[in-house]
Amino acid sequence: MQTDYLDFYLLHGMDENSFDAFTDESRDYIGFLQEQKRLGRIRYLGFSSHAAPETLSRFLEWYDGFDMALLQLNYIDWKLLNAKRQYEIVTAHNIPIWVMEPMKGGILSSLNPKAAKILKDAAPNRSLASWGFRFLMGLPNVRTILSGMSSIAQIKDNLTIFDKPDPLSSQEIKILEKAADAFLEDRSVPCTGCRYCCSVCPAGLDIPLLIKGYNEHRVSGETWRIAGLSRIKHGPESCLQCGLCLKHCPQKIEIPHIMKQFAAVRK
């Protein structure tokens, strides 16, 4: 890396599967990392987590000397995946929060027609993405928001939004909650595209891509989106229903069940 130190080092993926390893005194991961900080090799030490609130709380009761925590926060997961409680737990330990998945894998920059209309009627000149970012700006303990952009237009929109931070007003929060409810009525599957499930799938499924197609059908009702998946090598009907993917999904998605439903829709 051509450097003698790291500005930021994160203990990656603290969750129910890694909790025992991270807190194993014989391995002493934290002790080792503390020593690297003392030696100046790490300037700021943090961790990332998709853990349930109970596991997150246990972890920080065990050790809370971190300089930051990387959490999945957005206005849909605030209720859907207990992100509000996760925020509260980390904040209670006085650990600054970095945000991943602010747009929930890009989902919140498009939404479904009903939810999008609510936000566009309220603010015609604002992008849908701006609502998600401004929601996070209103959380006092959020210090950094990581935004994945895939086009020049998205970069320009992000620059406009963050050039003059403008958290949502109380009235706008009510509007956003109404839009979130409209979005969740479609019961779309909360996949973020992390791909942790793919490496253990014996059928070689591109699970995030399949779920994206399933969600697009559920949200938009456009059946051609499903037909567009016919080009891929393994469709949802190739799922073996083995369940190996389940323990690797941070979102706790019932993947085999979704694949079974999707296969039925495609027939």
Short mmCIF file of C-alpha atoms in Angstrom, two decimals, residues 15-130:
data_model
loop_
_atom_site.label_atom_id
_atom_site.label_comp_id
_atom_site.label_asym_id
_atom_site.label_seq_id
_atom_site.Cartn_x
_atom_site.Cartn_y
_atom_site.Cartn_z
CA ASP A 15 -22.64 -10.25 13.49
CA GLU A 16 -24.12 -13.40 14.98
CA ASN A 17 -21.72 -15.58 12.97
CA SER A 18 -18.54 -13.72 13.95
CA PHE A 19 -19.38 -12.60 17.50
CA ASP A 20 -17.72 -15.55 19.24
CA ALA A 21 -14.54 -15.21 17.18
CA PHE A 22 -14.26 -11.45 17.69
CA THR A 23 -14.75 -11.76 21.46
CA ASP A 24 -12.52 -14.85 21.88
CA GLU A 25 -9.91 -13.84 24.45
CA SER A 26 -7.47 -16.46 23.19
CA ARG A 27 -7.42 -14.75 19.77
CA ASP A 28 -7.38 -11.27 21.31
CA TYR A 29 -8.22 -9.41 18.11
CA ILE A 30 -8.98 -6.18 19.96
CA GLY A 31 -5.76 -6.36 21.95
CA PHE A 32 -3.77 -6.76 18.74
CA LEU A 33 -5.54 -3.83 17.07
CA GLN A 34 -5.11 -1.64 20.13
CA GLU A 35 -1.38 -2.34 19.96
CA GLN A 36 -1.34 -1.32 16.28
CA LYS A 37 -2.99 1.97 17.28
CA ARG A 38 -0.39 2.49 19.98
CA LEU A 39 2.36 1.93 17.42
CA GLY A 40 0.76 4.44 15.05
CA ARG A 41 -0.10 1.91 12.35
CA ILE A 42 -3.84 2.52 12.79
CA ARG A 43 -5.13 6.02 13.46
CA TYR A 44 -8.82 5.28 13.87
CA LEU A 45 -10.27 1.87 14.72
CA GLY A 46 -13.86 0.95 13.95
CA PHE A 47 -16.13 -1.94 13.07
CA SER A 48 -18.90 -2.69 10.61
CA SER A 49 -22.03 -4.59 11.51
CA HIS A 50 -25.31 -5.98 10.20
CA ALA A 51 -26.02 -7.63 13.56
CA ALA A 52 -29.35 -7.68 15.32
CA PRO A 53 -29.67 -5.05 18.07
CA GLU A 54 -29.24 -7.67 20.80
CA THR A 55 -25.93 -8.88 19.37
CA LEU A 56 -24.72 -5.34 18.75
CA SER A 57 -25.49 -4.43 22.35
CA ARG A 58 -23.62 -7.47 23.68
CA PHE A 59 -20.60 -6.64 21.54
CA LEU A 60 -20.38 -3.05 22.75
CA GLU A 61 -20.86 -4.13 26.35
CA TRP A 62 -17.82 -6.33 25.81
CA TYR A 63 -15.76 -3.52 24.21
CA ASP A 64 -16.81 -0.01 23.19
CA GLY A 65 -13.51 1.76 22.60
CA PHE A 66 -14.08 2.17 18.88
CA ASP A 67 -13.62 5.44 17.00
CA MET A 68 -16.50 4.76 14.60
CA ALA A 69 -19.10 2.18 13.61
CA LEU A 70 -20.24 1.46 10.06
CA LEU A 71 -23.97 0.66 10.06
CA GLN A 72 -26.64 0.14 7.41
CA LEU A 73 -28.98 3.10 7.91
CA ASN A 74 -31.75 4.38 5.66
CA TYR A 75 -35.36 5.41 6.14
CA ILE A 76 -36.75 2.03 5.07
CA ASP A 77 -34.52 -0.07 7.34
CA TRP A 78 -35.15 2.39 10.19
CA LYS A 79 -38.20 0.27 11.01
CA LEU A 80 -37.92 -2.75 8.73
CA LEU A 81 -34.54 -3.96 10.02
CA ASN A 82 -34.41 -2.23 13.42
CA ALA A 83 -31.85 0.30 12.20
CA LYS A 84 -33.28 2.86 14.62
CA ARG A 85 -32.44 0.62 17.58
CA GLN A 86 -28.97 -0.05 16.19
CA TYR A 87 -28.40 3.70 15.89
CA GLU A 88 -29.56 4.23 19.46
CA ILE A 89 -27.30 1.49 20.85
CA VAL A 90 -24.15 2.78 19.16
CA THR A 91 -24.99 6.39 20.03
CA ALA A 92 -25.46 5.44 23.70
CA HIS A 93 -21.84 4.24 23.67
CA ASN A 94 -20.71 7.59 22.22
CA ILE A 95 -19.34 5.99 19.05
CA PRO A 96 -19.64 8.12 15.87
CA ILE A 97 -21.58 6.44 13.06
CA TRP A 98 -20.67 6.01 9.43
CA VAL A 99 -23.51 5.01 7.13
CA MET A 100 -23.49 2.31 4.47
CA GLU A 101 -26.42 1.55 2.14
CA PRO A 102 -28.02 5.02 2.51
CA MET A 103 -29.98 4.31 -0.68
CA LYS A 104 -30.49 0.63 0.15
CA GLY A 105 -28.53 -0.59 -2.84
CA GLY A 106 -30.01 2.11 -5.09
CA ILE A 107 -33.62 1.17 -4.35
CA LEU A 108 -34.44 4.50 -2.67
CA SER A 109 -33.27 6.52 -5.64
CA SER A 110 -36.12 5.13 -7.74
CA LEU A 111 -38.84 3.67 -5.46
CA ASN A 112 -42.17 2.35 -6.73
CA PRO A 113 -44.63 4.68 -8.51
CA LYS A 114 -46.88 5.27 -5.50
CA ALA A 115 -44.07 6.18 -3.10
CA ALA A 116 -42.24 8.25 -5.71
CA LYS A 117 -45.38 10.29 -6.43
CA ILE A 118 -45.75 11.20 -2.74
CA LEU A 119 -42.24 12.64 -2.63
CA LYS A 120 -42.39 14.30 -6.05
CA ASP A 121 -45.72 15.96 -5.24
CA ALA A 122 -44.16 17.40 -2.08
CA ALA A 123 -40.93 18.58 -3.74
CA PRO A 124 -40.99 18.41 -7.57
CA ASN A 125 -37.46 19.77 -7.96
CA ARG A 126 -35.78 17.45 -5.48
CA SER A 127 -34.45 14.03 -6.43
CA LEU A 128 -35.78 10.95 -4.66
CA ALA A 129 -32.26 10.29 -3.40
CA SER A 130 -32.16 13.67 -1.66
#
